[in-house]
Amino acid sequence: MAELNVRIENKQYIHGTNVLDNIEFNLAAGEFVAIIGPSGCGKTTLLNMISGLEPSEAGSIVFEGERFYGQMCTQIGYIFQQPRLMPWLTIEQNLLLVQPNSRPDTISELLASVGLEGKQDCYPRTLSGGMQRRVSIARAFLINPKLLLLDEPFNSLDAPTAARLRLLLIKFCQRQRCSVIFVTHDLQEAVYLADRILFLSQPPSRIVHQESITLRRPRTESGTDELSWQAALLAKHPSLLAGSVN
Amino acid sequence: MKALDDIPKHSANQTVINWPVFVTRLSPMVFLTQATSRWLLSRIATVLAVGVLWQVVAWLVASPDFPSCTAVLSSIHFHLTQGDMLLNLWATLNRVAISFVISMLIGVVIGVLMGSYSQLNKLTDTALIIALNVPALVTILLCYIWFGLVESAAIAAVVLNKIPTVVVMIREGARVVDRDLLAVAKIYRLSPSRTFFKVFLPQLYPFIMASARSGLSLIWKIVLVVELLGRSDGVGFALNTQFQFFDITGILAYTCAFISIILCVEGAIFRPLDKLIARGSAHG
C-alpha cells in the first residue's frame, strides 16, 4: 500500500487563479520524490497542502490510510526555503521547541552530526546562512519524521555549502528511512537526490511526466552516469523542462 | 572581600585609597556590569548638566517665579524630612503601579485579539477610535460622578484612559507577527499555549515594551490630574496644595522627586527587560 496518496482536483488562490489542476500521485514508504516545475506553478502550495498549512478544498490527502484535513496527524518534518528559526531562542532552544523531551546529549549529538558542535547557546543571527539551514535540517530530523517535505532548501547557498547539505540530507534520510518530497527547479539536484521525479506544467499545473531514476547509489552530483541520464531524458522529452530548468 | 583587602593600607590609622582601582573592584560587588556603569554615569552626567544649566538660568533670571536648582533641592529635603512627601509619593506610585498593570493586561489581550482577528478588528475599530479621542478629563469626571470620589474610581479613570493606547500599539504588533514562524509551530504541532508563549508573544515584546514606556509616562500624568480633582493624598493633591500658596519651589520639588522615581523605575525595570527582549536580535 502506498504510504502517501495525494489527490488534488483543483486549487485556487483567493484572487481566483487556478494554480493546481488534477494532481494525483503516490509516495511509497521510504521513497524520495523530487518535484520539478517552473516558477509560480504551485510547488510550494502543493507542499503546504500536503503539510496541512493550506486547505485542500477539492481532493484528498491520505497518509498511511488516514485522511486528514488541515493538520497532519503524523510526524511531519518541513524544511522551508528559509530556515525559519526563532531569533529570540538559542539553537538548543529552537530544537527543544519542537521536541521538548529531548535529552541534552541527544541535542548535542544531533548538532555534532550537522557540524555545529558547541553552538547550542548561540543565537541564530550569529550563525551563517548555511549553518542556519543545518539547524533547520537538524530540527526536522529531531522529531524522527515519517514524512519529510523540503521546499528548495538549498536555494541561494554557495555551491560547496549546498553540496555539503545535500550529503547531510542523504545521510539523515538513509538513517531515518523517512519518505521525502523534495521541491526543486534544478534537474541535476533532483537526479542526485531522488528515486523518482515528477514534472509539473505551467499553471494550472498538472503532472506532465514522471520518471524513476534507476541510477545506483551513492551518486555523484556531476558524475558521468548522472549527466548521461539527464541528457537521455531531455533528448526523449525535449519540451519537458521548458521554462523550468536553467 | 578579597577585592577590598587588596586596597593598599599605609598604616593602621591612615588608609590611602586608589580610587580608580577601588571603583573598578567595587562595581562587580554591587552587580554593575561595565555597560550598566557607563549608562548610569551618562544618566548622572545628564542630570548634573541639567542642574547646572538650571542654576545658571535661575541666577541670570533672578526671579522668585524661577527658583534655583539648589532651592528646589532644599525644598525636597524639607518636604521629605518635615512634610508628607514620602506618603504622597507612595500613594501616587501605588496608583500608577495598579493602573499600569491593569491597563497593560487588558490592553494586551484586546490588542492581540484585534490584531489576530480581522472581523473583530472591523467591528471594534470605531469604538477604539472613539475611546482614543475621549478627553482624559471627561473620563475622570465621569468616573468620579458615577462611582463617587473613591480610590476605585480614580484607578478606573486612569485605566480607561490608558487602555486604548495600549490596544492600538499591540494591535499593530499582532498584525505584523511573522506568519512563517507560526507555520513552523503548526507543522511541528506545538500546543496552542506553547505557540502563543514561545512563538507569538516574543514577537510582540518590542511593542509591549514601547507601550509600557509610553504608558508609564502617560499614566502618571493622568494620575496627578485624578489626584488633583478628587483625592486627599498623592503628588497631584500635594501640587494642588502648593498651587494654593503659589509655592513654585514646592511644585518643582514634587515634580523632580517623582521624575527621579520614574528614572529609577526605568533603570531598574525597563532597561533590564529591554536587554532580555533584545537577546538574539541584531541590537541585542
Coordinates of C-alpha atoms in Angstrom, one line a residue:
Chain A
M1 CA 0.0 0.0 0.0
A2 CA 1.3 3.5 -0.8
E3 CA 2.3 5.4 2.2
L4 CA 1.1 8.8 1.0
N5 CA -1.7 9.3 -1.6
V6 CA -2.2 12.9 -2.8
R7 CA -5.2 13.7 -5.0
I8 CA -6.0 17.4 -5.6
E9 CA -8.8 18.1 -8.0
N10 CA -8.0 21.8 -8.1
K11 CA -6.6 24.6 -6.0
Q12 CA -7.5 28.2 -6.5
Y13 CA -5.8 31.2 -4.9
I14 CA -8.0 33.8 -3.1
H15 CA -7.9 36.1 -6.2
G16 CA -9.3 33.2 -8.3
T17 CA -6.2 32.0 -10.2
N18 CA -6.4 28.2 -10.7
V19 CA -2.9 27.0 -9.7
L20 CA -3.2 23.2 -9.4
D21 CA -5.4 21.0 -11.6
N22 CA -5.9 17.3 -11.1
I23 CA -2.7 16.4 -9.3
E24 CA -2.5 12.8 -8.2
F25 CA 0.5 10.8 -7.1
N26 CA 1.6 8.2 -4.6
L27 CA 4.6 8.1 -2.4
A28 CA 5.9 4.7 -1.2
A29 CA 7.3 4.2 2.3
G30 CA 10.9 5.5 2.4
E31 CA 10.7 6.8 -1.2
F32 CA 12.4 10.1 -2.2
V33 CA 10.4 12.0 -4.7
A34 CA 11.5 15.3 -6.3
I35 CA 9.0 17.7 -7.8
I36 CA 10.3 20.0 -10.6
G37 CA 8.3 22.8 -12.2
P38 CA 8.6 26.3 -13.4
S39 CA 8.4 29.3 -11.1
G40 CA 4.9 30.0 -9.9
C41 CA 3.5 26.6 -10.9
G42 CA 2.4 25.9 -7.3
K43 CA 5.1 23.7 -6.0
T44 CA 5.2 25.4 -2.6
T45 CA 1.4 25.5 -2.5
L46 CA 1.3 21.7 -3.1
L47 CA 3.7 21.1 -0.2
N48 CA 1.7 23.4 2.0
M49 CA -1.4 21.5 1.2
I50 CA 0.3 18.1 1.9
S51 CA 1.5 19.5 5.2
G52 CA -1.8 20.9 6.2
L53 CA -0.7 24.6 6.1
E54 CA -3.2 25.3 3.3
P55 CA -6.6 23.7 3.0
S56 CA -7.3 21.3 0.2
E57 CA -10.9 22.0 -0.7
A58 CA -11.3 19.5 -3.5
G59 CA -9.4 16.3 -3.2
S60 CA -7.9 14.2 -0.5
I61 CA -4.5 13.6 1.1
V62 CA -4.2 10.2 2.7
F63 CA -1.2 9.1 4.8
E64 CA -0.9 5.5 6.0
G65 CA -4.6 5.0 5.2
E66 CA -5.7 8.0 7.3
R67 CA -7.3 11.0 5.6
F68 CA -6.6 14.4 7.1
Y69 CA -7.9 17.9 6.9
G70 CA -5.9 20.9 7.9
Q71 CA -3.5 19.3 10.3
M72 CA -1.3 16.3 9.5
C73 CA -2.0 13.5 12.1
T74 CA 1.5 12.1 11.9
Q75 CA 5.1 13.4 12.5
I76 CA 6.0 15.6 9.6
G77 CA 9.2 17.5 9.0
Y78 CA 9.3 20.6 6.8
I79 CA 12.4 22.3 5.7
F80 CA 11.4 25.6 4.2
Q81 CA 13.2 27.8 1.7
Q82 CA 14.3 30.0 4.6
P83 CA 15.5 28.3 7.9
R84 CA 12.7 30.0 9.9
L85 CA 14.4 29.7 13.3
M86 CA 13.1 31.7 16.2
P87 CA 15.6 34.6 16.5
W88 CA 14.9 35.0 20.3
L89 CA 15.8 31.4 21.1
T90 CA 19.2 29.8 21.1
I91 CA 19.9 27.0 18.8
E92 CA 19.3 24.4 21.6
Q93 CA 16.0 26.2 22.5
N94 CA 15.0 26.2 18.8
L95 CA 15.4 22.4 18.8
L96 CA 13.7 21.9 22.1
L97 CA 10.8 23.9 20.9
V98 CA 9.7 21.2 18.5
Q99 CA 10.8 18.3 20.8
P100 CA 10.7 19.4 24.4
N101 CA 11.5 16.0 25.8
S102 CA 14.8 15.7 24.0
R103 CA 17.8 15.0 26.3
P104 CA 20.7 17.4 26.2
D105 CA 23.1 14.7 24.9
T106 CA 20.6 13.9 22.0
I107 CA 20.7 17.6 21.0
S108 CA 24.5 17.7 21.3
E109 CA 24.8 14.6 19.1
L110 CA 22.4 15.9 16.5
L111 CA 24.3 19.3 16.4
A112 CA 27.6 17.5 16.1
S113 CA 26.2 15.4 13.2
V114 CA 25.4 18.6 11.3
G115 CA 28.8 20.1 12.2
L116 CA 27.6 22.5 14.8
E117 CA 29.1 21.1 17.9
G118 CA 29.3 23.7 20.7
K119 CA 26.8 26.0 19.1
Q120 CA 23.9 25.2 21.4
D121 CA 23.9 28.5 23.1
C122 CA 24.4 30.7 20.0
Y123 CA 21.5 32.7 18.7
P124 CA 20.6 32.2 15.0
R125 CA 21.8 35.7 13.9
T126 CA 25.3 34.7 15.0
L127 CA 25.4 31.8 12.5
S128 CA 25.9 31.9 8.7
G129 CA 23.1 31.1 6.3
G130 CA 24.5 27.6 5.7
M131 CA 24.7 27.0 9.5
Q132 CA 21.1 28.1 10.0
R133 CA 20.0 25.7 7.2
R134 CA 21.8 22.9 9.0
V135 CA 19.9 23.8 12.2
S136 CA 16.6 23.7 10.3
I137 CA 17.6 20.2 8.9
A138 CA 18.5 19.1 12.5
R139 CA 15.2 20.4 13.7
A140 CA 13.3 18.5 11.1
F141 CA 15.1 15.2 11.9
L142 CA 14.9 15.7 15.6
I143 CA 11.2 14.6 15.6
N144 CA 12.0 11.4 13.6
P145 CA 9.6 12.4 10.8
K146 CA 7.7 9.8 8.8
L147 CA 7.3 12.3 6.0
L148 CA 9.8 15.0 5.2
L149 CA 8.9 17.9 2.9
L150 CA 11.6 20.1 1.5
D151 CA 10.9 23.4 -0.4
E152 CA 14.0 24.4 -2.4
P153 CA 16.0 24.3 0.9
F154 CA 19.4 24.9 -0.7
N155 CA 18.5 27.9 -2.8
S156 CA 20.7 30.9 -2.6
L157 CA 23.5 29.0 -0.9
D158 CA 27.0 28.8 -2.4
A159 CA 27.7 25.6 -4.3
P160 CA 30.1 23.9 -1.8
T161 CA 27.7 24.6 1.1
A162 CA 24.7 23.3 -0.9
A163 CA 26.7 20.2 -1.8
R164 CA 27.6 19.5 1.9
L165 CA 24.0 20.0 2.9
R166 CA 22.8 17.6 0.2
L167 CA 25.2 14.9 1.5
L168 CA 23.9 15.6 5.0
L169 CA 20.3 15.2 3.8
I170 CA 21.1 11.9 2.2
K171 CA 22.8 10.6 5.3
F172 CA 19.8 11.6 7.5
C173 CA 17.2 10.2 5.1
Q174 CA 19.1 6.8 4.9
R175 CA 19.4 6.7 8.7
Q176 CA 15.8 7.5 9.5
R177 CA 14.2 5.9 6.4
C178 CA 11.5 8.6 6.0
S179 CA 9.5 9.3 2.9
V180 CA 10.6 12.6 1.2
I181 CA 9.0 15.1 -1.1
F182 CA 11.6 17.5 -2.4
V183 CA 10.7 20.6 -4.4
T184 CA 13.4 22.0 -6.7
H185 CA 13.9 23.7 -10.0
D186 CA 17.2 22.0 -10.5
L187 CA 17.2 18.8 -12.5
Q188 CA 20.8 17.9 -11.6
E189 CA 19.9 18.2 -7.9
A190 CA 16.8 16.1 -8.4
V191 CA 18.7 13.4 -10.2
Y192 CA 21.4 13.3 -7.5
L193 CA 18.9 13.0 -4.6
A194 CA 15.7 11.4 -5.7
D195 CA 14.3 8.0 -6.6
R196 CA 11.6 9.5 -8.8
I197 CA 10.9 12.9 -10.4
L198 CA 7.5 14.4 -11.0
F199 CA 7.4 17.2 -13.6
L200 CA 4.8 19.9 -13.3
S201 CA 3.5 22.1 -16.1
Q202 CA 2.8 25.8 -16.2
P203 CA -0.3 26.8 -14.1
P204 CA -2.9 25.5 -13.8
S205 CA -0.3 22.8 -13.0
R206 CA -0.6 19.1 -13.8
I207 CA 1.9 16.3 -13.5
V208 CA 3.0 16.1 -17.2
H209 CA 5.6 13.3 -16.7
Q210 CA 7.2 11.2 -14.0
E211 CA 10.4 9.3 -14.3
S212 CA 12.0 6.8 -12.0
I213 CA 15.7 7.2 -11.5
T214 CA 17.4 3.8 -11.8
L215 CA 20.9 5.0 -11.1
R216 CA 22.6 3.2 -8.3
R217 CA 23.6 5.0 -5.1
P218 CA 25.9 6.5 -4.0
R219 CA 25.6 9.0 -6.8
T220 CA 27.8 12.0 -7.6
E221 CA 26.4 15.4 -8.5
S222 CA 28.2 15.8 -11.8
G223 CA 29.0 12.2 -12.4
T224 CA 29.1 10.8 -16.0
D225 CA 26.2 8.4 -15.3
E226 CA 24.0 11.2 -13.8
L227 CA 24.7 13.6 -16.6
S228 CA 24.1 10.9 -19.3
W229 CA 20.8 10.1 -17.6
Q230 CA 19.7 13.8 -17.7
A231 CA 20.8 14.1 -21.4
A232 CA 18.9 11.0 -22.3
L233 CA 15.7 12.2 -20.5
L234 CA 15.9 15.6 -22.2
A235 CA 16.5 14.1 -25.6
K236 CA 13.5 11.9 -25.1
H237 CA 11.2 14.7 -23.8
P238 CA 12.7 18.0 -25.2
S239 CA 9.8 20.1 -24.1
L240 CA 9.6 18.7 -20.6
L241 CA 11.6 21.3 -18.9
A242 CA 10.7 24.3 -21.0
G243 CA 10.9 27.3 -18.7
S244 CA 11.5 25.2 -15.6
V245 CA 15.3 24.4 -15.6
N246 CA 18.2 26.6 -16.3
Chain B
M1 CA 36.1 40.5 50.3
K2 CA 39.5 39.9 48.6
A3 CA 39.0 42.9 46.4
L4 CA 38.7 45.2 49.4
D5 CA 41.6 43.5 51.2
D6 CA 43.8 44.3 48.2
I7 CA 43.4 48.1 48.7
P8 CA 46.8 49.2 49.9
K9 CA 47.0 50.4 53.5
H10 CA 49.9 52.6 54.6
S11 CA 49.3 52.4 58.3
A12 CA 46.8 51.4 60.8
N13 CA 45.4 54.9 61.2
Q14 CA 45.9 56.2 57.6
T15 CA 44.4 54.5 54.6
V16 CA 45.3 55.7 51.2
I17 CA 42.7 54.6 48.6
N18 CA 43.5 54.3 44.9
W19 CA 40.0 55.4 43.8
P20 CA 40.1 54.1 40.1
V21 CA 41.1 50.7 41.4
F22 CA 38.6 50.8 44.2
V23 CA 35.7 51.7 42.0
T24 CA 36.7 49.0 39.4
R25 CA 36.8 46.4 42.1
L26 CA 33.7 47.6 43.8
S27 CA 31.5 47.5 40.7
P28 CA 31.1 43.8 40.4
M29 CA 30.3 43.6 44.1
V30 CA 27.2 45.7 43.5
F31 CA 26.3 43.8 40.4
L32 CA 27.0 46.6 37.9
T33 CA 28.3 45.5 34.6
Q34 CA 30.6 47.8 32.6
A35 CA 27.7 48.7 30.2
T36 CA 25.4 49.4 33.1
S37 CA 28.0 51.6 34.9
R38 CA 28.5 53.5 31.7
W39 CA 24.8 54.0 31.2
L40 CA 24.4 55.1 34.9
L41 CA 27.3 57.5 34.6
S42 CA 25.8 59.1 31.4
R43 CA 22.5 59.5 33.2
I44 CA 24.1 61.1 36.2
A45 CA 26.1 63.4 33.9
T46 CA 22.9 64.5 32.1
V47 CA 21.1 65.2 35.3
L48 CA 24.1 67.2 36.6
A49 CA 24.3 69.1 33.4
V50 CA 20.6 70.0 33.5
G51 CA 21.0 71.0 37.2
V52 CA 24.0 73.3 36.4
L53 CA 22.1 74.8 33.4
W54 CA 19.0 75.4 35.6
Q55 CA 21.2 77.0 38.3
V56 CA 22.8 79.4 35.8
V57 CA 19.5 80.4 34.1
A58 CA 17.9 80.9 37.6
W59 CA 20.8 83.1 38.6
L60 CA 20.5 85.1 35.3
V61 CA 16.7 85.5 35.6
A62 CA 16.9 86.2 39.3
S63 CA 13.1 86.0 39.8
P64 CA 11.1 84.4 42.6
D65 CA 9.0 82.8 39.9
F66 CA 12.0 80.8 38.7
P67 CA 13.6 79.2 41.7
S68 CA 17.1 77.8 41.5
C69 CA 18.0 74.2 41.5
T70 CA 19.5 74.4 44.9
A71 CA 16.4 76.0 46.3
V72 CA 14.3 73.1 44.8
L73 CA 16.7 70.5 46.3
S74 CA 16.4 72.2 49.7
S75 CA 12.6 72.1 49.3
I76 CA 12.8 68.4 48.5
H77 CA 14.8 67.9 51.7
F78 CA 12.4 69.9 53.7
H79 CA 9.3 68.1 52.4
L80 CA 11.0 64.7 52.9
T81 CA 12.0 65.3 56.4
Q82 CA 9.3 67.6 57.7
G83 CA 6.4 67.2 55.2
D84 CA 4.3 64.4 53.8
M85 CA 6.3 64.0 50.6
L86 CA 7.1 60.3 51.2
L87 CA 3.5 59.5 51.9
N88 CA 2.3 61.4 48.9
L89 CA 4.9 59.8 46.6
W90 CA 4.0 56.4 47.9
A91 CA 0.3 57.0 47.3
T92 CA 0.9 58.2 43.7
L93 CA 3.3 55.4 43.0
N94 CA 0.7 52.8 44.2
R95 CA -2.0 54.3 41.9
V96 CA 0.5 54.4 39.0
A97 CA 1.5 50.7 39.5
I98 CA -2.0 49.4 39.9
S99 CA -3.3 51.3 36.9
F100 CA -0.3 50.4 34.8
V101 CA -0.6 46.7 35.5
I102 CA -4.4 46.6 34.9
S103 CA -4.3 48.7 31.7
M104 CA -1.4 46.7 30.3
L105 CA -3.0 43.3 30.9
I106 CA -6.4 44.3 29.5
G107 CA -4.8 46.3 26.6
V108 CA -2.5 43.5 25.5
V109 CA -5.4 41.0 25.5
I110 CA -7.7 43.2 23.5
G111 CA -4.8 44.3 21.2
V112 CA -3.8 40.7 20.4
L113 CA -7.4 39.7 19.7
M114 CA -8.0 42.7 17.4
G115 CA -4.7 42.2 15.6
S116 CA -5.3 38.5 15.1
Y117 CA -8.9 38.5 14.0
S118 CA -9.7 41.0 11.2
Q119 CA -13.5 40.6 11.7
L120 CA -13.3 41.6 15.4
N121 CA -11.0 44.4 14.4
K122 CA -13.6 45.7 11.9
L123 CA -16.3 45.5 14.5
T124 CA -14.4 47.3 17.2
D125 CA -12.2 49.7 15.3
T126 CA -14.7 52.6 15.5
A127 CA -15.2 52.1 19.2
L128 CA -11.4 52.2 19.7
I129 CA -11.0 55.4 17.8
I130 CA -13.8 57.0 19.9
A131 CA -12.1 55.7 23.1
L132 CA -8.8 57.2 21.9
N133 CA -10.3 60.6 21.4
V134 CA -12.4 61.0 24.6
P135 CA -10.5 63.6 26.6
A136 CA -8.9 62.2 29.8
L137 CA -10.6 64.9 31.9
V138 CA -14.0 63.8 30.7
T139 CA -13.3 60.2 31.7
I140 CA -12.0 61.2 35.1
L141 CA -15.0 63.5 35.8
L142 CA -17.5 60.8 34.7
C143 CA -15.8 58.1 36.8
Y144 CA -15.9 60.4 39.9
I145 CA -19.6 61.2 39.2
W146 CA -20.7 57.7 38.5
F147 CA -18.6 55.9 41.2
G148 CA -18.0 58.6 43.7
L149 CA -14.8 60.1 45.0
V150 CA -13.3 56.7 45.8
E151 CA -10.0 55.0 45.1
S152 CA -11.5 52.5 42.6
A153 CA -13.0 55.4 40.6
A154 CA -9.6 57.1 40.4
I155 CA -7.9 53.8 39.2
A156 CA -10.8 53.1 36.8
A157 CA -10.4 56.6 35.3
V158 CA -6.7 56.1 34.7
V159 CA -7.1 52.6 33.3
L160 CA -9.9 53.7 30.9
N161 CA -7.7 56.5 29.6
K162 CA -4.7 54.2 29.0
I163 CA -6.2 51.0 27.6
P164 CA -6.9 52.4 24.1
T165 CA -3.3 53.5 23.5
V166 CA -2.1 50.1 24.6
V167 CA -4.6 48.4 22.4
V168 CA -3.5 50.4 19.3
M169 CA 0.2 49.6 19.8
I170 CA -0.3 45.9 20.5
R171 CA -2.8 45.5 17.6
E172 CA -0.2 46.8 15.2
G173 CA 2.3 44.4 16.6
A174 CA -0.1 41.5 16.3
R175 CA -0.8 42.4 12.7
V176 CA 2.8 42.2 11.7
V177 CA 3.6 38.9 13.5
D178 CA 5.6 36.7 11.2
R179 CA 3.2 34.1 9.8
D180 CA 6.1 32.0 8.6
L181 CA 7.2 31.3 12.2
L182 CA 3.6 30.4 13.1
A183 CA 3.6 27.9 10.2
V184 CA 6.7 26.3 11.8
A185 CA 4.7 26.0 15.1
K186 CA 1.8 24.4 13.2
I187 CA 4.0 22.0 11.2
Y188 CA 5.7 20.8 14.4
R189 CA 2.4 20.5 16.2
L190 CA 3.1 22.9 19.0
S191 CA 0.3 23.2 21.5
P192 CA -1.7 26.4 21.4
S193 CA -0.2 27.7 24.7
R194 CA 3.3 26.8 23.6
T195 CA 2.7 28.5 20.2
F196 CA 1.4 31.6 22.0
F197 CA 4.1 31.9 24.6
K198 CA 7.1 30.7 22.6
V199 CA 6.4 31.9 19.1
F200 CA 3.6 34.6 19.1
L201 CA 4.2 36.6 22.2
P202 CA 8.0 37.1 21.8
Q203 CA 7.3 38.9 18.5
L204 CA 5.1 41.3 20.5
Y205 CA 7.7 42.1 23.2
P206 CA 9.1 45.2 21.4
F207 CA 5.5 46.5 21.0
I208 CA 4.7 45.7 24.6
M209 CA 7.8 47.5 25.8
A210 CA 7.1 50.6 23.7
S211 CA 3.6 50.6 25.0
A212 CA 4.7 50.1 28.6
R213 CA 7.2 53.0 28.3
S214 CA 4.8 55.4 26.8
G215 CA 2.1 54.1 29.2
L216 CA 4.1 54.8 32.3
S217 CA 4.7 58.4 31.3
L218 CA 1.0 58.9 30.3
I219 CA -0.4 57.1 33.4
W220 CA 1.5 59.1 36.0
K221 CA 0.4 62.4 34.4
I222 CA -3.2 61.2 34.4
V223 CA -2.9 60.0 38.0
L224 CA -1.8 63.5 39.0
V225 CA -5.0 65.0 37.4
V226 CA -7.1 62.3 39.1
E227 CA -5.5 63.2 42.5
L228 CA -5.8 66.9 41.9
L229 CA -9.5 66.5 41.2
G230 CA -10.6 64.0 43.8
R231 CA -8.1 62.5 46.2
S232 CA -6.8 63.7 49.5
D233 CA -3.3 62.3 49.1
G234 CA -0.7 61.8 46.4
V235 CA 1.5 64.1 44.4
G236 CA -1.4 65.6 42.5
F237 CA -3.1 66.6 45.8
A238 CA 0.2 68.0 47.1
L239 CA 0.7 70.0 43.9
N240 CA -2.7 71.5 44.3
T241 CA -1.9 72.5 47.9
Q242 CA 1.4 74.1 46.7
F243 CA -0.5 75.9 44.0
Q244 CA -2.9 77.4 46.6
F245 CA 0.1 79.0 48.2
F246 CA 1.8 79.9 44.8
D247 CA 4.7 77.8 46.1
I248 CA 6.6 77.3 42.8
T249 CA 9.6 75.8 44.6
G250 CA 7.3 73.2 46.3
I251 CA 5.7 72.4 42.9
L252 CA 9.0 71.8 41.3
A253 CA 10.2 69.8 44.3
Y254 CA 7.4 67.4 44.0
T255 CA 7.8 67.2 40.2
C256 CA 11.5 66.5 40.5
A257 CA 11.0 63.9 43.2
F258 CA 8.5 61.9 41.1
I259 CA 10.6 62.2 38.0
S260 CA 13.5 60.8 40.0
I261 CA 11.4 57.8 40.9
I262 CA 10.4 57.2 37.3
L263 CA 14.0 57.4 36.2
C264 CA 14.8 54.7 38.9
V265 CA 12.0 52.5 37.5
E266 CA 13.4 53.0 34.0
G267 CA 16.8 51.9 35.2
A268 CA 15.8 49.1 37.5
I269 CA 13.0 47.5 35.5
F270 CA 12.7 48.7 31.9
R271 CA 16.4 48.6 31.0
P272 CA 17.0 45.0 32.2
L273 CA 13.8 44.0 30.4
D274 CA 15.0 45.7 27.2
K275 CA 18.2 43.7 27.4
L276 CA 16.3 40.5 27.9
I277 CA 14.0 41.1 25.0
A278 CA 16.8 42.2 22.7
R279 CA 18.6 38.9 23.1
G280 CA 19.1 37.2 19.8
S281 CA 18.3 40.4 17.8
A282 CA 20.8 42.4 15.8
H283 CA 21.0 45.1 18.6
G284 CA 21.0 42.6 21.4

